[in-house]
Short mmCIF file of C-alpha atoms and ligand atoms in Angstrom, two decimals:
data_model
loop_
_atom_site.label_atom_id
_atom_site.label_comp_id
_atom_site.label_asym_id
_atom_site.label_seq_id
_atom_site.Cartn_x
_atom_site.Cartn_y
_atom_site.Cartn_z
CA MET B 6 -93.85 -145.08 48.73
CA SER B 7 -91.12 -144.29 46.23
CA ASP B 8 -90.82 -145.39 42.62
CA ALA B 9 -87.88 -147.37 41.37
CA SER B 10 -87.10 -147.26 37.66
CA GLN B 11 -88.32 -149.99 35.34
CA THR B 12 -84.91 -151.65 35.22
CA ASP B 13 -85.10 -152.25 38.99
CA LYS B 14 -87.77 -154.88 38.50
CA PRO B 15 -86.24 -158.29 39.09
CA TRP B 16 -88.26 -159.75 36.22
CA ALA B 17 -87.53 -156.95 33.71
CA GLY B 18 -85.21 -159.10 31.53
CA ARG B 19 -87.71 -160.19 28.89
CA PHE B 20 -89.56 -156.85 28.73
CA THR B 21 -88.86 -153.99 26.33
CA ALA B 22 -91.63 -151.53 27.24
CA PRO B 23 -92.13 -150.18 30.76
CA THR B 24 -95.16 -151.16 32.77
CA ASP B 25 -98.16 -148.90 32.35
CA ALA B 26 -98.25 -146.58 35.33
CA PHE B 27 -101.71 -147.63 36.45
CA VAL B 28 -101.02 -151.32 35.85
CA GLU B 29 -98.15 -150.93 38.26
CA VAL B 30 -100.41 -149.49 40.93
CA PHE B 31 -103.19 -151.95 40.14
CA THR B 32 -101.01 -155.05 40.40
CA ALA B 33 -98.93 -154.01 43.41
CA SER B 34 -99.64 -155.62 46.77
CA VAL B 35 -96.91 -154.00 48.85
CA GLY B 36 -99.41 -151.53 50.32
CA PHE B 37 -100.94 -154.39 52.31
CA ASP B 38 -98.50 -157.31 52.18
CA LYS B 39 -95.68 -155.35 53.80
CA ARG B 40 -97.19 -156.50 57.07
CA LEU B 41 -95.65 -159.89 56.25
CA TYR B 42 -92.09 -158.51 56.37
CA LYS B 43 -91.03 -160.38 59.52
CA HIS B 44 -92.25 -163.68 58.18
CA ASP B 45 -90.79 -163.01 54.74
CA ILE B 46 -87.40 -162.37 56.32
CA ALA B 47 -87.64 -165.43 58.58
CA GLY B 48 -88.48 -167.56 55.53
CA SER B 49 -85.57 -166.09 53.56
CA ILE B 50 -83.10 -166.70 56.38
CA ALA B 51 -84.20 -170.33 56.65
CA HIS B 52 -83.97 -170.70 52.87
CA ALA B 53 -80.44 -169.25 52.80
CA ARG B 54 -79.35 -171.58 55.60
CA MET B 55 -80.78 -174.53 53.73
CA LEU B 56 -78.97 -173.49 50.52
CA ALA B 57 -75.69 -173.36 52.44
CA HIS B 58 -76.46 -176.68 54.13
CA VAL B 59 -76.73 -178.39 50.72
CA GLY B 60 -73.73 -176.52 49.28
CA VAL B 61 -75.53 -174.19 46.89
CA LEU B 62 -74.33 -171.17 48.89
CA SER B 63 -71.01 -170.91 50.70
CA GLU B 64 -71.08 -170.35 54.43
CA ALA B 65 -69.70 -166.86 53.92
CA GLU B 66 -72.45 -166.05 51.40
CA ARG B 67 -75.07 -167.36 53.78
CA ASP B 68 -73.75 -165.21 56.61
CA THR B 69 -73.67 -162.10 54.45
CA ILE B 70 -77.25 -162.72 53.33
CA VAL B 71 -78.51 -163.45 56.85
CA ASP B 72 -76.82 -160.34 58.27
CA GLY B 73 -78.22 -158.24 55.43
CA LEU B 74 -81.74 -159.54 56.02
CA ARG B 75 -81.47 -158.86 59.76
CA ALA B 76 -80.33 -155.30 59.09
CA ILE B 77 -83.28 -154.79 56.73
CA GLU B 78 -85.65 -156.05 59.42
CA GLN B 79 -84.27 -153.45 61.80
CA ASP B 80 -84.62 -150.71 59.18
CA ILE B 81 -88.26 -151.66 58.69
CA GLU B 82 -88.88 -151.69 62.41
CA ARG B 83 -87.31 -148.26 62.80
CA GLY B 84 -89.49 -146.96 59.96
CA GLU B 85 -86.41 -146.40 57.80
CA PHE B 86 -87.35 -148.59 54.89
CA ALA B 87 -88.61 -146.95 51.69
CA TRP B 88 -91.27 -149.26 50.24
CA SER B 89 -91.58 -149.04 46.47
CA THR B 90 -94.77 -149.68 44.49
CA SER B 91 -92.71 -150.38 41.42
CA LEU B 92 -91.19 -153.33 43.27
CA GLU B 93 -94.70 -154.73 43.54
CA ASP B 94 -94.74 -156.67 46.77
CA VAL B 95 -93.03 -157.26 50.09
CA HIS B 96 -90.89 -160.04 48.62
CA MET B 97 -89.32 -158.04 45.81
CA ASN B 98 -88.93 -154.94 47.98
CA ILE B 99 -86.88 -156.83 50.53
CA GLU B 100 -84.88 -158.77 47.96
CA ALA B 101 -84.02 -155.63 45.97
CA ARG B 102 -82.98 -153.88 49.15
CA LEU B 103 -80.80 -156.83 50.11
CA THR B 104 -78.86 -156.52 46.87
CA ASP B 105 -78.53 -152.75 47.38
CA ARG B 106 -77.04 -153.46 50.77
CA ILE B 107 -74.77 -156.45 50.24
CA GLY B 108 -74.20 -156.36 46.49
CA ASP B 109 -74.39 -159.28 44.05
CA ILE B 110 -74.46 -161.98 46.73
CA GLY B 111 -78.00 -160.77 47.46
CA LYS B 112 -79.03 -161.96 44.01
CA LYS B 113 -78.31 -165.55 45.04
CA LEU B 114 -81.03 -165.66 47.71
CA HIS B 115 -83.80 -166.43 45.24
CA THR B 116 -82.02 -169.60 44.02
CA GLY B 117 -84.38 -172.58 44.00
CA ARG B 118 -87.33 -170.47 45.13
CA SER B 119 -90.21 -168.54 43.60
CA ARG B 120 -92.46 -165.86 45.00
CA ASN B 121 -95.19 -168.45 44.67
CA ASP B 122 -93.82 -170.76 47.34
CA GLN B 123 -92.42 -167.77 49.20
CA VAL B 124 -95.77 -166.05 49.66
CA ALA B 125 -97.50 -169.30 50.60
CA THR B 126 -94.82 -169.78 53.28
CA ASP B 127 -95.13 -166.20 54.54
CA ILE B 128 -98.88 -166.47 55.00
CA ARG B 129 -98.56 -169.72 56.90
CA LEU B 130 -95.88 -168.29 59.19
CA TYR B 131 -98.01 -165.22 59.78
CA LEU B 132 -101.14 -167.26 60.46
CA ARG B 133 -99.34 -169.47 62.95
CA ASP B 134 -98.49 -166.41 65.05
CA GLU B 135 -101.93 -164.87 64.75
CA MET B 136 -103.75 -168.11 65.47
CA GLN B 137 -101.77 -168.48 68.66
CA VAL B 138 -102.85 -165.01 69.74
CA MET B 139 -106.46 -165.82 68.84
CA GLN B 140 -106.35 -169.03 70.86
CA ALA B 141 -104.90 -167.19 73.85
CA GLU B 142 -107.67 -164.59 73.65
CA VAL B 143 -110.43 -167.20 73.37
CA THR B 144 -108.91 -168.87 76.43
CA ARG B 145 -108.88 -165.57 78.33
CA LEU B 146 -112.52 -164.99 77.44
CA ILE B 147 -113.45 -168.49 78.60
CA GLU B 148 -111.66 -167.83 81.89
CA GLY B 149 -113.63 -164.59 82.32
CA LEU B 150 -116.88 -166.47 81.74
CA LEU B 151 -115.84 -169.15 84.21
CA GLY B 152 -115.21 -166.43 86.80
CA LEU B 153 -118.73 -165.11 86.30
CA ALA B 154 -120.18 -168.62 86.35
CA GLU B 155 -118.44 -169.37 89.61
CA GLU B 156 -119.66 -166.20 91.32
CA GLU B 157 -123.19 -166.64 89.99
CA ALA B 158 -123.55 -170.42 90.20
CA GLY B 159 -126.68 -170.05 92.35
CA THR B 160 -128.06 -166.83 90.83
CA ILE B 161 -131.51 -167.37 89.39
CA MET B 162 -132.65 -165.81 86.15
CA PRO B 163 -135.44 -166.58 83.71
CA GLY B 164 -134.38 -168.98 80.98
CA PHE B 165 -135.95 -168.16 77.62
CA THR B 166 -137.27 -169.86 74.56
CA HIS B 167 -138.70 -167.60 71.84
CA LEU B 168 -137.47 -164.81 74.13
CA GLN B 169 -140.42 -165.63 76.40
CA THR B 170 -139.79 -166.71 79.97
CA ALA B 171 -139.60 -170.50 79.90
CA GLN B 172 -138.04 -172.02 83.02
CA PRO B 173 -135.74 -170.65 85.68
CA VAL B 174 -132.04 -171.27 85.13
CA THR B 175 -128.95 -170.19 86.98
CA PHE B 176 -126.85 -167.38 85.56
CA GLY B 177 -123.80 -169.60 86.01
CA HIS B 178 -125.39 -172.23 83.83
CA HIS B 179 -126.15 -169.62 81.18
CA MET B 180 -122.51 -168.48 81.19
CA LEU B 181 -121.38 -172.08 80.81
CA ALA B 182 -123.43 -172.35 77.62
CA TRP B 183 -121.19 -169.65 76.12
CA VAL B 184 -118.16 -171.46 77.49
CA GLU B 185 -119.15 -174.64 75.62
CA MET B 186 -119.46 -172.76 72.33
CA LEU B 187 -116.10 -171.08 72.83
CA LEU B 188 -114.43 -174.37 73.76
CA ARG B 189 -115.53 -175.73 70.39
CA ASP B 190 -114.21 -172.59 68.71
CA LEU B 191 -110.90 -173.10 70.45
CA ALA B 192 -110.77 -176.75 69.39
CA ARG B 193 -111.50 -175.74 65.78
CA LEU B 194 -108.64 -173.22 65.80
CA ARG B 195 -106.26 -175.80 67.21
CA ASP B 196 -107.28 -178.28 64.59
CA ALA B 197 -106.93 -175.80 61.73
CA TYR B 198 -103.46 -174.91 63.01
CA GLN B 199 -102.21 -178.38 62.10
CA ARG B 200 -103.07 -177.79 58.46
CA VAL B 201 -101.49 -174.33 58.48
CA ASN B 202 -98.30 -175.66 60.01
CA VAL B 203 -96.93 -177.24 56.81
CA LEU B 204 -94.05 -175.86 54.71
CA PRO B 205 -94.71 -174.99 51.03
CA LEU B 206 -91.17 -173.72 50.35
CA GLY B 207 -89.35 -175.93 47.87
CA ALA B 208 -92.35 -176.09 45.55
CA ALA B 209 -90.74 -173.12 43.76
CA ALA B 210 -92.98 -171.73 40.99
CA LEU B 211 -95.07 -174.89 40.68
CA ALA B 212 -92.98 -177.96 39.81
CA GLY B 213 -90.18 -178.00 42.36
CA THR B 214 -86.59 -177.10 41.62
CA THR B 215 -83.48 -178.67 40.06
CA TYR B 216 -81.28 -177.79 43.05
CA PRO B 217 -80.56 -180.48 45.64
CA ILE B 218 -82.72 -178.78 48.27
CA ASP B 219 -83.42 -180.20 51.70
CA ARG B 220 -86.97 -179.23 52.52
CA LEU B 221 -87.01 -181.01 55.86
CA PHE B 222 -84.07 -178.83 56.91
CA THR B 223 -86.04 -175.67 56.04
CA ALA B 224 -89.11 -177.02 57.82
CA ARG B 225 -87.10 -177.65 60.97
CA GLU B 226 -85.56 -174.17 60.81
CA LEU B 227 -89.02 -172.62 60.66
CA GLY B 228 -90.68 -174.96 63.15
CA PHE B 229 -93.08 -176.49 60.63
CA ALA B 230 -94.43 -179.92 61.53
CA GLY B 231 -93.97 -181.17 57.96
CA VAL B 232 -93.61 -180.24 54.30
CA ALA B 233 -96.32 -179.90 51.65
CA GLU B 234 -96.17 -183.14 49.69
CA ASN B 235 -97.21 -181.80 46.30
CA SER B 236 -95.64 -178.74 44.71
CA LEU B 237 -98.68 -177.75 42.63
CA ASP B 238 -100.94 -177.92 45.66
CA ALA B 239 -98.41 -176.14 47.87
CA VAL B 240 -98.28 -172.95 45.79
CA SER B 241 -101.90 -172.73 44.81
CA ASP B 242 -104.40 -173.76 47.43
CA ARG B 243 -105.50 -171.39 50.15
CA ASP B 244 -107.89 -173.79 51.84
CA PHE B 245 -106.06 -173.33 55.12
CA ALA B 246 -106.91 -169.61 55.03
CA ILE B 247 -110.50 -170.36 54.08
CA GLU B 248 -110.67 -172.80 56.96
CA LEU B 249 -109.43 -170.19 59.42
CA VAL B 250 -111.92 -167.60 58.18
CA SER B 251 -114.65 -170.23 58.39
CA ASP B 252 -113.70 -170.98 62.00
CA ALA B 253 -113.57 -167.23 62.62
CA SER B 254 -117.07 -166.88 61.15
CA VAL B 255 -118.47 -169.47 63.55
CA LEU B 256 -116.66 -167.79 66.43
CA MET B 257 -118.06 -164.39 65.41
CA MET B 258 -121.53 -165.90 65.09
CA HIS B 259 -121.19 -166.99 68.72
CA LEU B 260 -119.90 -163.59 69.84
CA SER B 261 -122.73 -161.94 67.92
CA ARG B 262 -125.39 -164.00 69.70
CA PHE B 263 -123.71 -163.27 73.00
CA SER B 264 -123.69 -159.58 72.03
CA GLU B 265 -127.38 -159.70 71.34
CA GLU B 266 -128.02 -160.99 74.85
CA LEU B 267 -125.79 -158.39 76.47
CA ILE B 268 -127.59 -155.66 74.53
CA LEU B 269 -130.98 -156.94 75.64
CA TRP B 270 -129.89 -157.55 79.20
CA SER B 271 -128.39 -154.09 79.63
CA SER B 272 -131.55 -152.37 78.37
CA ALA B 273 -133.89 -150.67 80.85
CA GLN B 274 -136.56 -153.23 79.93
CA PHE B 275 -134.50 -156.23 81.08
CA ASP B 276 -131.99 -154.51 83.38
CA PHE B 277 -130.17 -157.79 84.17
CA VAL B 278 -126.58 -156.54 83.84
CA ASP B 279 -124.46 -153.42 83.82
CA LEU B 280 -121.63 -153.60 81.29
CA GLY B 281 -119.40 -151.09 83.07
CA ASP B 282 -118.90 -147.48 82.06
CA SER B 283 -115.61 -148.09 80.31
CA PHE B 284 -117.29 -150.42 77.82
CA CYS B 285 -120.21 -148.15 76.92
CA THR B 286 -120.60 -144.76 75.29
CA GLY B 287 -123.08 -141.93 75.63
CA SER B 288 -125.37 -140.15 73.23
CA SER B 289 -124.61 -136.69 71.89
CA ILE B 290 -128.27 -135.70 72.23
CA MET B 291 -129.90 -137.86 74.92
CA PRO B 292 -128.14 -137.28 78.24
CA GLN B 293 -129.64 -140.35 79.92
CA LYS B 294 -128.17 -142.86 77.46
CA LYS B 295 -125.48 -145.43 78.12
CA ASN B 296 -125.17 -147.40 74.93
CA PRO B 297 -123.75 -150.92 74.60
CA ASP B 298 -121.56 -149.95 71.64
CA VAL B 299 -119.02 -152.72 72.11
CA PRO B 300 -121.49 -155.61 71.80
CA GLU B 301 -123.29 -153.77 69.00
CA LEU B 302 -120.08 -153.37 67.02
CA VAL B 303 -119.09 -156.98 67.62
CA ARG B 304 -122.51 -158.04 66.32
CA GLY B 305 -122.06 -155.67 63.37
CA LYS B 306 -118.56 -156.84 62.49
CA THR B 307 -119.77 -160.41 62.21
CA GLY B 308 -121.18 -159.51 58.81
CA ARG B 309 -117.87 -158.53 57.31
CA ILE B 310 -116.19 -161.71 58.51
CA TYR B 311 -118.89 -163.79 56.77
CA GLY B 312 -118.24 -161.59 53.72
CA HIS B 313 -114.52 -162.42 53.84
CA LEU B 314 -115.33 -166.13 53.95
CA MET B 315 -117.45 -165.73 50.84
CA SER B 316 -114.69 -163.66 49.15
CA LEU B 317 -112.07 -166.33 49.73
CA LEU B 318 -114.27 -169.22 48.65
CA THR B 319 -115.18 -167.36 45.48
CA LEU B 320 -111.57 -166.32 44.90
CA MET B 321 -110.52 -169.96 44.86
CA LYS B 322 -113.37 -171.64 43.06
CA ALA B 323 -112.43 -171.12 39.40
CA GLN B 324 -108.66 -171.14 39.53
CA PRO B 325 -106.87 -173.76 37.46
CA LEU B 326 -103.71 -175.20 39.01
CA ALA B 327 -101.28 -173.91 40.00
CA TYR B 328 -100.58 -170.34 41.21
CA ASN B 329 -102.60 -167.48 39.75
CA LYS B 330 -102.35 -163.81 40.56
CA ASP B 331 -105.91 -164.03 41.85
CA ASN B 332 -104.36 -165.37 45.03
CA GLN B 333 -102.91 -161.98 45.83
CA GLU B 334 -106.51 -161.09 46.74
CA ASP B 335 -106.40 -163.52 49.66
CA LYS B 336 -104.56 -161.11 51.93
CA GLU B 337 -106.90 -158.23 52.61
CA PRO B 338 -109.87 -160.41 53.68
CA LEU B 339 -107.54 -162.56 55.75
CA PHE B 340 -105.83 -159.62 57.46
CA ASP B 341 -109.12 -157.86 58.12
CA THR B 342 -110.55 -161.06 59.61
CA ILE B 343 -107.62 -161.44 61.96
CA ASP B 344 -107.53 -157.78 63.03
CA ASN B 345 -111.22 -157.69 63.77
CA VAL B 346 -111.56 -161.07 65.44
CA LYS B 347 -108.58 -160.33 67.68
CA GLY B 348 -110.11 -156.95 68.54
CA CYS B 349 -113.50 -158.45 69.38
CA LEU B 350 -111.93 -161.19 71.50
CA LYS B 351 -109.75 -158.72 73.36
CA LEU B 352 -112.68 -156.46 74.18
CA TYR B 353 -114.86 -159.33 75.30
CA ALA B 354 -112.13 -160.84 77.46
CA ASP B 355 -111.47 -157.42 79.03
CA MET B 356 -115.19 -156.75 79.54
CA MET B 357 -116.10 -159.97 81.42
CA PRO B 358 -114.71 -158.93 84.83
CA GLN B 359 -116.48 -155.54 84.49
CA ILE B 360 -119.96 -157.00 84.14
CA GLN B 361 -122.20 -156.31 87.14
CA VAL B 362 -124.95 -158.86 87.58
CA LYS B 363 -128.26 -157.48 88.90
CA ARG B 364 -129.39 -160.52 90.83
CA ASP B 365 -132.60 -159.05 92.24
CA ASN B 366 -133.88 -157.95 88.84
CA MET B 367 -133.23 -161.34 87.31
CA TYR B 368 -134.92 -163.09 90.23
CA GLU B 369 -137.95 -160.83 89.95
CA ALA B 370 -138.19 -161.46 86.21
CA ALA B 371 -138.04 -165.22 86.74
CA ARG B 372 -140.78 -165.01 89.38
CA ARG B 373 -143.09 -163.02 87.13
CA GLY B 374 -143.17 -165.27 84.09
CA PHE B 375 -144.82 -168.50 85.45
CA SER B 376 -141.40 -170.08 85.00
CA THR B 377 -142.21 -172.98 87.33
CA ALA B 378 -145.24 -174.14 85.31
CA THR B 379 -143.31 -177.18 84.01
CA ASP B 380 -142.34 -178.02 87.59
CA LEU B 381 -146.01 -178.07 88.55
CA ALA B 382 -146.80 -180.36 85.61
CA ASP B 383 -143.95 -182.69 86.61
CA TYR B 384 -145.32 -182.69 90.19
CA LEU B 385 -148.75 -183.77 88.94
CA VAL B 386 -147.13 -186.54 86.89
CA ARG B 387 -145.37 -187.79 90.01
CA LYS B 388 -148.83 -187.92 91.66
CA GLY B 389 -150.11 -190.19 88.87
CA VAL B 390 -151.55 -187.69 86.34
CA ALA B 391 -150.62 -188.31 82.66
CA PHE B 392 -148.29 -185.62 81.29
CA ARG B 393 -150.75 -184.33 78.67
CA ASP B 394 -153.47 -183.94 81.31
CA ALA B 395 -151.01 -182.30 83.66
CA HIS B 396 -150.10 -179.83 80.89
CA GLU B 397 -153.78 -178.94 80.50
CA ILE B 398 -154.32 -178.52 84.25
CA VAL B 399 -151.32 -176.22 84.62
CA GLY B 400 -152.41 -174.24 81.55
CA LYS B 401 -155.67 -173.48 83.34
CA ALA B 402 -153.83 -172.50 86.51
CA VAL B 403 -151.64 -170.13 84.51
CA ARG B 404 -154.73 -168.61 82.88
CA TYR B 405 -156.14 -168.01 86.37
CA GLY B 406 -152.80 -166.47 87.41
CA VAL B 407 -152.77 -164.10 84.43
CA ASP B 408 -156.37 -162.99 85.16
CA ASN B 409 -155.68 -162.49 88.86
CA ASP B 410 -152.09 -161.21 88.54
CA LYS B 411 -150.63 -164.01 90.65
CA ASP B 412 -147.63 -166.27 90.10
CA LEU B 413 -148.21 -170.00 90.76
CA SER B 414 -146.16 -169.79 93.96
CA GLU B 415 -148.39 -166.96 95.22
CA MET B 416 -151.62 -168.99 94.99
CA SER B 417 -153.12 -170.58 98.09
CA LEU B 418 -153.55 -174.33 98.37
CA ASP B 419 -157.32 -173.90 97.88
CA GLU B 420 -156.77 -171.91 94.74
CA LEU B 421 -154.42 -174.56 93.32
CA GLN B 422 -156.72 -177.43 94.29
CA GLN B 423 -159.49 -175.99 92.07
CA PHE B 424 -157.43 -177.33 89.16
CA SER B 425 -156.55 -180.75 90.54
CA ASN B 426 -157.41 -182.63 93.70
CA VAL B 427 -154.04 -184.45 93.76
CA ILE B 428 -152.32 -181.19 94.76
CA GLU B 429 -151.11 -181.24 98.37
CA PRO B 430 -149.16 -178.81 100.60
CA ASP B 431 -145.83 -180.23 99.35
CA VAL B 432 -146.55 -178.50 96.03
CA PHE B 433 -144.96 -175.30 97.29
CA GLU B 434 -141.53 -176.94 97.37
CA VAL B 435 -141.60 -177.33 93.59
CA LEU B 436 -143.14 -173.96 92.88
CA THR B 437 -140.20 -171.99 94.24
CA LEU B 438 -137.50 -170.88 91.84
CA GLU B 439 -134.81 -172.38 94.07
CA GLY B 440 -136.58 -175.74 94.13
CA SER B 441 -137.01 -175.65 90.38
CA VAL B 442 -133.33 -175.13 89.53
CA ALA B 443 -132.07 -177.45 92.28
CA ALA B 444 -134.25 -180.26 90.92
CA ARG B 445 -132.47 -180.25 87.54
CA ASN B 446 -129.59 -182.03 89.11
CA HIS B 447 -127.84 -184.09 86.45
CA ILE B 448 -124.87 -183.56 84.12
CA GLY B 449 -125.78 -180.66 81.85
CA GLY B 450 -128.58 -179.46 84.15
CA THR B 451 -128.95 -176.00 85.65
CA ALA B 452 -128.73 -176.90 89.39
CA PRO B 453 -126.10 -174.79 91.20
CA GLU B 454 -124.38 -177.99 92.32
CA GLN B 455 -124.07 -179.10 88.70
CA VAL B 456 -122.78 -175.70 87.62
CA ARG B 457 -119.99 -175.91 90.19
CA ALA B 458 -119.07 -179.42 89.10
CA ALA B 459 -119.16 -178.40 85.41
CA ILE B 460 -116.77 -175.51 86.06
CA ILE B 461 -114.21 -177.94 87.46
CA ARG B 462 -114.54 -180.18 84.40
CA VAL B 463 -114.24 -177.20 82.04
CA ARG B 464 -110.97 -176.17 83.70
CA THR B 465 -109.49 -179.59 82.94
CA ARG B 466 -110.80 -179.56 79.37
CA LEU B 467 -109.39 -176.09 78.86
CA GLU B 468 -105.98 -177.21 80.09
CA GLN B 469 -106.03 -179.99 77.53
CA LEU B 470 -106.85 -177.52 74.78
CA THR B 471 -104.05 -175.14 75.70
CA LEU B 472 -101.23 -177.67 76.12
N1 LIG Z 526 -97.77 -160.67 45.59
C1 LIG Z 526 -98.00 -162.02 45.18
C2 LIG Z 526 -99.14 -162.63 45.98
O1 LIG Z 526 -99.54 -162.03 46.93
C3 LIG Z 526 -96.76 -162.83 45.38
C4 LIG Z 526 -96.59 -163.94 44.42
C5 LIG Z 526 -96.43 -163.40 43.05
N2 LIG Z 526 -96.09 -164.40 42.11
C6 LIG Z 526 -96.15 -164.15 40.83
N3 LIG Z 526 -95.80 -165.10 40.03
N4 LIG Z 526 -96.53 -163.02 40.33
O2 LIG Z 526 -99.66 -163.67 45.67
#
């Protein structure tokens, strides 16, 4: 980063003393907002075209400015752009460079515009791109989960409540639970996008501008669906960013819960899945270890995303209208959120096809935990026993099973009949794991048949969300 002299500052006119050296460093944002260069240049090109369209710039001036901006973009991409802290931010760096390149015509670009509406526009353009990437990655993750659900539609595992074996479920059904959460995350991102996709430019510093600008022209140039209706609101609120980070927090909460399951399932104690060597790491001291670092880090990163949400909400809460420099603090939490959420989504989407499901272990675990106890109670109810009495009877049978180390399905008819005389040989059909899952055969139930039908419906819903 180089230093320009004090007189290079575009706002230096009313100042007599130079900026304190540390104030300059303290107030500069170029170190992090230079990542907005592409969007800043796109916004400036659209603005210059609009100014020419309404006659504020000549066509020749417009062309000179647009060519200059394009050349600067190439310089930046080639790493040949010297960013200056003294020029504060990405906006002033690019504008100053434009004037260096094309001379005084460059000074006309900022006509009818302020950095306040400029930065609000840049962030929205940037977020539009990033939100599209995020949506594509959520979609890819959902597709990975659907692949697993399809392959494992009939695979039986223990379903848990309180992390205690509750009732058998199919692994496909379990994967579809994650799919439902992610479909809502995707819908939230799509919805938030509509509020991001609005043009602030034209609000200028806060009150609008005296030039005969055509904001709808600029909006069309930049592909915005509409223009911000109020200039004070347009330059000052960052609710759209807060909304995205809020949606990202919910998404990360889901990924974190999913992580927790993958960590448990890949442990020697559960041994339900293998995450694939390329998604795990070893220990420098314990040679036997294969650690689920990716899910652990995803679970860990969830905390910082919640932190960013709190930062942005707090950043906004006490600001009077309109723009305040506080808003410069919106960028780092926002950028960090996007980088990390994209990273987590990418890893999860890549990891899904690598997951090996250990069907036998899951089946064994489901068999061991009296997971068909509710099925036995329901059987007794069908034979005329009241549910509360049935619950009591099965509780006693389970107690007997624990004492004698026998699952319900392993007991003889005589053994079962000690607890109720309505039990008949047909009881064994409901005590099997297969019978138990197949019986939950309604929309939203765990039966393999329902899982297969649900996958087909999800594919249609997903198409609608990605149109
Ligand atoms: N770097 C500033 C930001 O990120 C740009 C807008 C500055 N506007 C101003 N009046 N100082 O918010």
